[in-house]
PDB file of C-alpha atoms in Angstrom:
ATOM      1  CA  ALA A   1      95.252 191.898 106.890  1.00  0.00           C
ATOM      2  CA  ALA A   2      93.987 191.460 103.334  1.00  0.00           C
ATOM      3  CA  LEU A   3      92.270 188.191 104.207  1.00  0.00           C
ATOM      4  CA  ALA A   4      90.652 189.743 107.259  1.00  0.00           C
ATOM      5  CA  ALA A   5      89.423 192.683 105.192  1.00  0.00           C
ATOM      6  CA  GLY A   6      88.075 190.295 102.575  1.00  0.00           C
ATOM      7  CA  LYS A   7      86.265 188.255 105.209  1.00  0.00           C
ATOM      8  CA  ALA A   8      84.715 191.416 106.604  1.00  0.00           C
ATOM      9  CA  GLU A   9      83.609 192.483 103.125  1.00  0.00           C
ATOM     10  CA  GLY A  10      82.085 189.068 102.486  1.00  0.00           C
ATOM     11  CA  ASP A  11      80.173 189.249 105.762  1.00  0.00           C
ATOM     12  CA  ARG A  12      78.906 192.716 104.877  1.00  0.00           C
ATOM     13  CA  LEU A  13      77.790 191.874 101.338  1.00  0.00           C
ATOM     14  CA  ALA A  14      76.134 188.589 102.268  1.00  0.00           C
ATOM     15  CA  ALA A  15      74.230 190.172 105.152  1.00  0.00           C
ATOM     16  CA  LYS A  16      73.208 193.410 103.460  1.00  0.00           C
ATOM     17  CA  TYR A  17      72.456 192.092  99.959  1.00  0.00           C
ATOM     18  CA  PRO A  18      71.444 188.422 100.273  1.00  0.00           C
ATOM     19  CA  ASP A  19      69.383 188.462  97.067  1.00  0.00           C
ATOM     20  CA  GLU A  20      70.949 191.323  95.089  1.00  0.00           C
ATOM     21  CA  PRO A  21      70.812 190.409  91.351  1.00  0.00           C
ATOM     22  CA  LEU A  22      73.805 192.653  90.598  1.00  0.00           C
ATOM     23  CA  MET A  23      75.986 191.004  93.234  1.00  0.00           C
ATOM     24  CA  GLY A  24      78.370 189.723  90.565  1.00  0.00           C
ATOM     25  CA  SER A  25      79.223 193.292  89.570  1.00  0.00           C
ATOM     26  CA  ILE A  26      79.478 194.451  93.182  1.00  0.00           C
ATOM     27  CA  ALA A  27      81.792 191.618  94.186  1.00  0.00           C
ATOM     28  CA  SER A  28      83.846 192.018  91.004  1.00  0.00           C
ATOM     29  CA  GLY A  29      84.335 195.675  91.841  1.00  0.00           C
ATOM     30  CA  TYR A  30      85.805 194.704  95.196  1.00  0.00           C
ATOM     31  CA  ILE A  31      88.070 192.106  93.572  1.00  0.00           C
ATOM     32  CA  LYS A  32      89.298 194.600  90.976  1.00  0.00           C
ATOM     33  CA  SER A  33      90.168 197.029  93.753  1.00  0.00           C
ATOM     34  CA  MET A  34      92.272 194.241  95.262  1.00  0.00           C
ATOM     35  CA  GLU A  35      94.008 193.714  91.919  1.00  0.00           C
ATOM     36  CA  ARG A  36      94.746 197.422  91.564  1.00  0.00           C
ATOM     37  CA  ALA A  37      96.259 197.329  95.042  1.00  0.00           C
ATOM     38  CA  GLY A  38      98.632 194.584  93.894  1.00  0.00           C
ATOM     39  CA  ALA A  39      96.889 191.387  95.016  1.00  0.00           C
ATOM     40  CA  THR A  40      98.378 188.195  93.596  1.00  0.00           C
ATOM     41  CA  ARG A  41      96.286 185.776  91.552  1.00  0.00           C
ATOM     42  CA  GLU A  42      96.370 183.375  94.506  1.00  0.00           C
ATOM     43  CA  GLU A  43      94.955 186.067  96.798  1.00  0.00           C
ATOM     44  CA  VAL A  44      92.249 186.919  94.268  1.00  0.00           C
ATOM     45  CA  GLN A  45      91.173 183.311  93.871  1.00  0.00           C
ATOM     46  CA  ALA A  46      91.233 182.843  97.645  1.00  0.00           C
ATOM     47  CA  GLN A  47      88.917 185.838  97.997  1.00  0.00           C
ATOM     48  CA  TRP A  48      86.459 184.418  95.466  1.00  0.00           C
ATOM     49  CA  ALA A  49      86.566 181.107  97.337  1.00  0.00           C
ATOM     50  CA  ALA A  50      85.775 183.006 100.534  1.00  0.00           C
ATOM     51  CA  PHE A  51      82.848 184.733  98.817  1.00  0.00           C
ATOM     52  CA  ALA A  52      81.533 181.302  97.798  1.00  0.00           C
ATOM     53  CA  ALA A  53      81.327 180.286 101.460  1.00  0.00           C
ATOM     54  CA  TYR A  54      77.970 181.996 102.010  1.00  0.00           C
ATOM     55  CA  PRO A  55      75.554 179.302 100.747  1.00  0.00           C
ATOM     56  CA  GLY A  56      72.173 180.412  99.532  1.00  0.00           C
ATOM     57  CA  THR A  57      73.225 184.019  98.938  1.00  0.00           C
ATOM     58  CA  ALA A  58      73.648 186.005  95.735  1.00  0.00           C
ATOM     59  CA  LEU A  59      77.305 186.425  96.696  1.00  0.00           C
ATOM     60  CA  ALA A  60      77.924 182.672  96.680  1.00  0.00           C
ATOM     61  CA  ASN A  61      76.017 182.301  93.425  1.00  0.00           C
ATOM     62  CA  ALA A  62      78.173 184.961  91.775  1.00  0.00           C
ATOM     63  CA  ALA A  63      81.483 183.519  92.966  1.00  0.00           C
ATOM     64  CA  PRO A  64      82.128 180.765  90.355  1.00  0.00           C
ATOM     65  CA  ALA A  65      81.677 183.090  87.372  1.00  0.00           C
ATOM     66  CA  GLY A  66      83.616 185.825  89.130  1.00  0.00           C
ATOM     67  CA  ALA A  67      86.537 183.511  89.796  1.00  0.00           C
ATOM     68  CA  ARG A  68      86.596 182.433  86.148  1.00  0.00           C
ATOM     69  CA  GLU A  69      86.523 186.041  84.964  1.00  0.00           C
ATOM     70  CA  ALA A  70      89.348 187.005  87.313  1.00  0.00           C
ATOM     71  CA  ALA A  71      91.468 184.099  86.100  1.00  0.00           C
ATOM     72  CA  ALA A  72      90.811 185.068  82.475  1.00  0.00           C
ATOM     73  CA  ARG A  73      91.691 188.693  83.235  1.00  0.00           C
ATOM     74  CA  GLN A  74      94.971 187.636  84.789  1.00  0.00           C
ATOM     75  CA  GLN A  75      95.745 185.427  81.795  1.00  0.00           C
ATOM     76  CA  LEU A  76      95.023 188.367  79.505  1.00  0.00           C
ATOM     77  CA  GLY A  77      97.430 190.451  81.546  1.00  0.00           C
ATOM     78  CA  ASP A  78     100.080 187.790  81.013  1.00  0.00           C
ATOM     79  CA  ARG A  79      99.350 187.747  77.276  1.00  0.00           C
ATOM     80  CA  ALA A  80      99.635 191.523  77.083  1.00  0.00           C
ATOM     81  CA  LYS A  81     103.303 191.200  77.992  1.00  0.00           C
ATOM     82  CA  LEU A  82     103.858 189.252  74.760  1.00  0.00           C
ATOM     83  CA  PRO A  83     103.293 190.274  71.127  1.00  0.00           C
ATOM     84  CA  ILE A  84      99.577 190.058  70.330  1.00  0.00           C
ATOM     85  CA  GLU A  85      98.605 187.368  67.847  1.00  0.00           C
ATOM     86  CA  LEU A  86      95.428 188.053  65.895  1.00  0.00           C
ATOM     87  CA  ALA A  87      94.542 186.743  62.449  1.00  0.00           C
ATOM     88  CA  PHE A  88      91.291 186.654  60.490  1.00  0.00           C
ATOM     89  CA  THR A  89      89.688 187.210  57.100  1.00  0.00           C
ATOM     90  CA  ALA A  90      88.042 190.630  57.013  1.00  0.00           C
ATOM     91  CA  VAL A  91      84.478 191.202  55.863  1.00  0.00           C
ATOM     92  CA  ASP A  92      85.817 192.389  52.486  1.00  0.00           C
ATOM     93  CA  GLY A  93      88.007 189.309  52.034  1.00  0.00           C
ATOM     94  CA  ARG A  94      91.320 190.828  53.111  1.00  0.00           C
ATOM     95  CA  LYS A  95      93.632 188.617  55.144  1.00  0.00           C
ATOM     96  CA  VAL A  96      94.657 190.246  58.411  1.00  0.00           C
ATOM     97  CA  ASP A  97      97.497 188.981  60.576  1.00  0.00           C
ATOM     98  CA  LEU A  98      99.105 191.213  63.172  1.00  0.00           C
ATOM     99  CA  ARG A  99     102.356 189.310  62.755  1.00  0.00           C
ATOM    100  CA  ASP A 100     102.575 190.807  59.271  1.00  0.00           C
ATOM    101  CA  LEU A 101     102.243 194.273  60.793  1.00  0.00           C
ATOM    102  CA  ARG A 102     105.211 194.070  63.144  1.00  0.00           C
ATOM    103  CA  GLY A 103     107.185 197.268  62.804  1.00  0.00           C
ATOM    104  CA  LYS A 104     103.990 199.291  62.487  1.00  0.00           C
ATOM    105  CA  VAL A 105     101.741 200.865  65.095  1.00  0.00           C
ATOM    106  CA  VAL A 106      98.283 199.292  64.992  1.00  0.00           C
ATOM    107  CA  LEU A 107      95.006 200.427  66.512  1.00  0.00           C
ATOM    108  CA  VAL A 108      92.654 197.499  67.115  1.00  0.00           C
ATOM    109  CA  GLU A 109      89.245 199.048  67.705  1.00  0.00           C
ATOM    110  CA  PHE A 110      86.364 197.065  69.183  1.00  0.00           C
ATOM    111  CA  TRP A 111      83.220 198.862  68.040  1.00  0.00           C
ATOM    112  CA  ALA A 112      79.807 198.470  66.362  1.00  0.00           C
ATOM    113  CA  THR A 113      77.554 200.364  63.980  1.00  0.00           C
ATOM    114  CA  TRP A 114      74.856 200.467  66.690  1.00  0.00           C
ATOM    115  CA  CYS A 115      77.172 202.036  69.298  1.00  0.00           C
ATOM    116  CA  ALA A 116      76.754 205.825  69.616  1.00  0.00           C
ATOM    117  CA  PRO A 117      80.093 206.478  71.420  1.00  0.00           C
ATOM    118  CA  CYS A 118      81.831 204.368  68.762  1.00  0.00           C
ATOM    119  CA  LYS A 119      80.339 206.475  65.987  1.00  0.00           C
ATOM    120  CA  GLU A 120      81.437 209.639  67.759  1.00  0.00           C
ATOM    121  CA  GLU A 121      85.022 208.364  67.696  1.00  0.00           C
ATOM    122  CA  ILE A 122      85.067 207.649  63.936  1.00  0.00           C
ATOM    123  CA  PRO A 123      86.109 211.171  62.811  1.00  0.00           C
ATOM    124  CA  ASN A 124      89.070 211.073  65.177  1.00  0.00           C
ATOM    125  CA  ILE A 125      90.217 207.665  63.934  1.00  0.00           C
ATOM    126  CA  LYS A 126      89.805 208.756  60.308  1.00  0.00           C
ATOM    127  CA  LYS A 127      91.926 211.821  61.029  1.00  0.00           C
ATOM    128  CA  LEU A 128      94.641 209.701  62.633  1.00  0.00           C
ATOM    129  CA  TYR A 129      94.551 207.255  59.735  1.00  0.00           C
ATOM    130  CA  ALA A 130      94.800 210.021  57.132  1.00  0.00           C
ATOM    131  CA  THR A 131      97.627 211.744  58.988  1.00  0.00           C
ATOM    132  CA  TYR A 132      99.755 208.801  60.068  1.00  0.00           C
ATOM    133  CA  HIS A 133      98.977 205.861  57.779  1.00  0.00           C
ATOM    134  CA  GLY A 134     101.844 206.787  55.493  1.00  0.00           C
ATOM    135  CA  LYS A 135     104.135 206.879  58.519  1.00  0.00           C
ATOM    136  CA  GLY A 136     103.386 203.344  59.673  1.00  0.00           C
ATOM    137  CA  PHE A 137      99.988 203.524  61.378  1.00  0.00           C
ATOM    138  CA  GLU A 138      97.318 200.893  60.713  1.00  0.00           C
ATOM    139  CA  VAL A 139      93.766 200.394  61.983  1.00  0.00           C
ATOM    140  CA  VAL A 140      91.915 197.099  62.407  1.00  0.00           C
ATOM    141  CA  GLY A 141      88.233 197.015  63.315  1.00  0.00           C
ATOM    142  CA  ILE A 142      86.537 194.326  65.387  1.00  0.00           C
ATOM    143  CA  ALA A 143      82.827 194.921  64.759  1.00  0.00           C
ATOM    144  CA  LEU A 144      80.408 193.595  67.376  1.00  0.00           C
ATOM    145  CA  GLU A 145      77.502 193.519  64.926  1.00  0.00           C
ATOM    146  CA  ASN A 146      74.284 191.856  66.034  1.00  0.00           C
ATOM    147  CA  ALA A 147      72.854 189.378  63.514  1.00  0.00           C
ATOM    148  CA  ARG A 148      70.275 188.368  66.147  1.00  0.00           C
ATOM    149  CA  LEU A 149      71.228 184.726  65.844  1.00  0.00           C
ATOM    150  CA  ALA A 150      69.140 182.191  67.756  1.00  0.00           C
ATOM    151  CA  ASP A 151      69.752 178.563  68.644  1.00  0.00           C
ATOM    152  CA  ALA A 152      66.514 177.667  66.870  1.00  0.00           C
ATOM    153  CA  ASP A 153      67.668 179.150  63.547  1.00  0.00           C
ATOM    154  CA  THR A 154      67.915 176.801  60.600  1.00  0.00           C
ATOM    155  CA  ALA A 155      71.121 176.914  58.565  1.00  0.00           C
ATOM    156  CA  VAL A 156      69.350 178.998  55.929  1.00  0.00           C
ATOM    157  CA  GLU A 157      67.934 181.426  58.492  1.00  0.00           C
ATOM    158  CA  ARG A 158      71.348 181.796  60.086  1.00  0.00           C
ATOM    159  CA  GLU A 159      73.021 182.603  56.778  1.00  0.00           C
ATOM    160  CA  GLN A 160      70.298 185.094  55.896  1.00  0.00           C
ATOM    161  CA  LYS A 161      70.701 186.882  59.219  1.00  0.00           C
ATOM    162  CA  LEU A 162      74.480 186.951  58.896  1.00  0.00           C
ATOM    163  CA  ALA A 163      74.280 188.277  55.347  1.00  0.00           C
ATOM    164  CA  LYS A 164      71.931 191.067  56.397  1.00  0.00           C
ATOM    165  CA  ALA A 165      74.097 192.128  59.348  1.00  0.00           C
ATOM    166  CA  ARG A 166      77.250 191.870  57.236  1.00  0.00           C
ATOM    167  CA  GLN A 167      75.732 194.182  54.641  1.00  0.00           C
ATOM    168  CA  VAL A 168      74.858 196.729  57.325  1.00  0.00           C
ATOM    169  CA  LEU A 169      78.540 196.821  58.301  1.00  0.00           C
ATOM    170  CA  VAL A 170      79.750 197.014  54.696  1.00  0.00           C
ATOM    171  CA  ASP A 171      77.341 199.820  53.844  1.00  0.00           C
ATOM    172  CA  PHE A 172      78.158 201.743  57.019  1.00  0.00           C
ATOM    173  CA  THR A 173      81.935 201.627  56.559  1.00  0.00           C
ATOM    174  CA  ALA A 174      81.570 202.582  52.891  1.00  0.00           C
ATOM    175  CA  LYS A 175      79.334 205.545  53.723  1.00  0.00           C
ATOM    176  CA  LYS A 176      81.714 206.710  56.452  1.00  0.00           C
ATOM    177  CA  ALA A 177      84.787 206.126  54.241  1.00  0.00           C
ATOM    178  CA  MET A 178      86.478 203.780  56.704  1.00  0.00           C
ATOM    179  CA  PRO A 179      89.090 201.950  54.573  1.00  0.00           C
ATOM    180  CA  TRP A 180      90.600 199.673  57.196  1.00  0.00           C
ATOM    181  CA  PRO A 181      89.671 195.957  57.506  1.00  0.00           C
ATOM    182  CA  GLN A 182      86.815 194.790  59.716  1.00  0.00           C
ATOM    183  CA  TYR A 183      86.281 191.500  61.552  1.00  0.00           C
ATOM    184  CA  PHE A 184      82.670 190.301  61.521  1.00  0.00           C
ATOM    185  CA  ASP A 185      80.946 187.242  62.946  1.00  0.00           C
ATOM    186  CA  GLY A 186      77.497 188.616  63.818  1.00  0.00           C
ATOM    187  CA  LYS A 187      77.654 187.361  67.405  1.00  0.00           C
ATOM    188  CA  TYR A 188      77.048 190.740  69.060  1.00  0.00           C
ATOM    189  CA  ARG A 189      78.576 190.792  72.553  1.00  0.00           C
ATOM    190  CA  GLN A 190      79.693 187.193  72.092  1.00  0.00           C
ATOM    191  CA  ASN A 191      81.951 188.273  69.225  1.00  0.00           C
ATOM    192  CA  THR A 192      84.712 185.676  69.286  1.00  0.00           C
ATOM    193  CA  ILE A 193      87.639 188.102  69.443  1.00  0.00           C
ATOM    194  CA  ALA A 194      85.880 190.434  71.880  1.00  0.00           C
ATOM    195  CA  VAL A 195      85.193 187.546  74.254  1.00  0.00           C
ATOM    196  CA  ASP A 196      88.806 186.410  73.954  1.00  0.00           C
ATOM    197  CA  TYR A 197      89.964 189.859  75.076  1.00  0.00           C
ATOM    198  CA  LEU A 198      87.295 190.283  77.787  1.00  0.00           C
ATOM    199  CA  ILE A 199      85.681 193.262  76.088  1.00  0.00           C
ATOM    200  CA  ASN A 200      82.604 194.284  78.086  1.00  0.00           C
ATOM    201  CA  ALA A 201      82.237 197.874  76.865  1.00  0.00           C
ATOM    202  CA  ILE A 202      82.838 199.583  73.538  1.00  0.00           C
ATOM    203  CA  PRO A 203      84.536 201.405  72.018  1.00  0.00           C
ATOM    204  CA  ALA A 204      87.687 199.710  73.279  1.00  0.00           C
ATOM    205  CA  MET A 205      90.944 200.871  71.739  1.00  0.00           C
ATOM    206  CA  PHE A 206      93.945 198.540  71.824  1.00  0.00           C
ATOM    207  CA  LEU A 207      96.991 200.419  70.586  1.00  0.00           C
ATOM    208  CA  ILE A 208      99.700 197.967  69.558  1.00  0.00           C
ATOM    209  CA  GLY A 209     103.325 199.040  69.339  1.00  0.00           C
ATOM    210  CA  LYS A 210     105.868 198.175  66.671  1.00  0.00           C
ATOM    211  CA  ASP A 211     106.941 195.162  68.722  1.00  0.00           C
ATOM    212  CA  GLY A 212     103.394 193.778  68.742  1.00  0.00           C
ATOM    213  CA  ARG A 213     102.773 194.504  72.413  1.00  0.00           C
ATOM    214  CA  ILE A 214      99.828 196.446  73.815  1.00  0.00           C
ATOM    215  CA  ILE A 215     100.642 200.058  74.691  1.00  0.00           C
ATOM    216  CA  THR A 216      97.232 201.155  75.943  1.00  0.00           C
ATOM    217  CA  THR A 217      93.651 199.910  75.919  1.00  0.00           C
ATOM    218  CA  HIS A 218      91.765 203.054  76.858  1.00  0.00           C
ATOM    219  CA  ALA A 219      93.185 206.125  75.083  1.00  0.00           C
ATOM    220  CA  ARG A 220      90.728 208.119  72.972  1.00  0.00           C
ATOM    221  CA  GLY A 221      90.642 211.548  71.352  1.00  0.00           C
ATOM    222  CA  PRO A 222      93.768 213.680  71.950  1.00  0.00           C
ATOM    223  CA  GLN A 223      95.223 211.035  74.271  1.00  0.00           C
ATOM    224  CA  LEU A 224      95.052 208.463  71.485  1.00  0.00           C
ATOM    225  CA  GLU A 225      96.821 210.747  69.024  1.00  0.00           C
ATOM    226  CA  ALA A 226      99.537 211.454  71.588  1.00  0.00           C
ATOM    227  CA  ALA A 227     100.012 207.716  72.120  1.00  0.00           C
ATOM    228  CA  VAL A 228     100.151 207.087  68.363  1.00  0.00           C
ATOM    229  CA  THR A 229     102.748 209.775  67.692  1.00  0.00           C
ATOM    230  CA  ALA A 230     104.864 208.596  70.611  1.00  0.00           C
ATOM    231  CA  ALA A 231     104.717 204.996  69.379  1.00  0.00           C
ATOM    232  CA  LEU A 232     105.696 206.117  65.876  1.00  0.00           C
ATOM    233  CA  GLY A 233     108.581 208.114  67.316  1.00  0.00           C
ATOM    234  CA  LEU A 234     107.319 211.401  65.884  1.00  0.00           C
TER     235      LEU A 234
END
């Protein structure tokens, strides 16, 4: 039944939207609905293969990237069942390794100084940090800052751009009194850690439990505080 429904959906999309530039998003939405309904990774990949069987259409063109994204998403789901491993040197020189924070509750926030919703969330995170840091709560920032790097940049130009973007982050976090460590690489939406965790919208809040496993990736505001207190056992 699922294969028949998928074939029908492929026929519909290919016929109705042969040249739709946003077909990747449309097809991905259908695939994600399959995943939410419990489709196996084999069924998902079979559906992408079926979508590829419409040569010359936007649907077929979108299929290879969609299949890769689905596979990566499934791998991330597998990883989420295990303790998260994340280590880096923060913009201020601090060494960060989530393995050293086992036994604590950690919020890993993907954000940026240019992101309005991210900035709106800062007071809430500061409140949580002030209230629960002494009880075992930590925050780690993954900043998707945009150094506007270009392939044509010389080594000197690249370093100048990175230094400028890094200073924007340092000044912003100092002004906002955000004491937790920040990861920076200046790669904007290609931020190495963000890409690794398939982050396509920010802010993204990964709350990590005392055992190092992900508790939630979407709680904000009062829901985030409730998740933090529950994880701390308060």
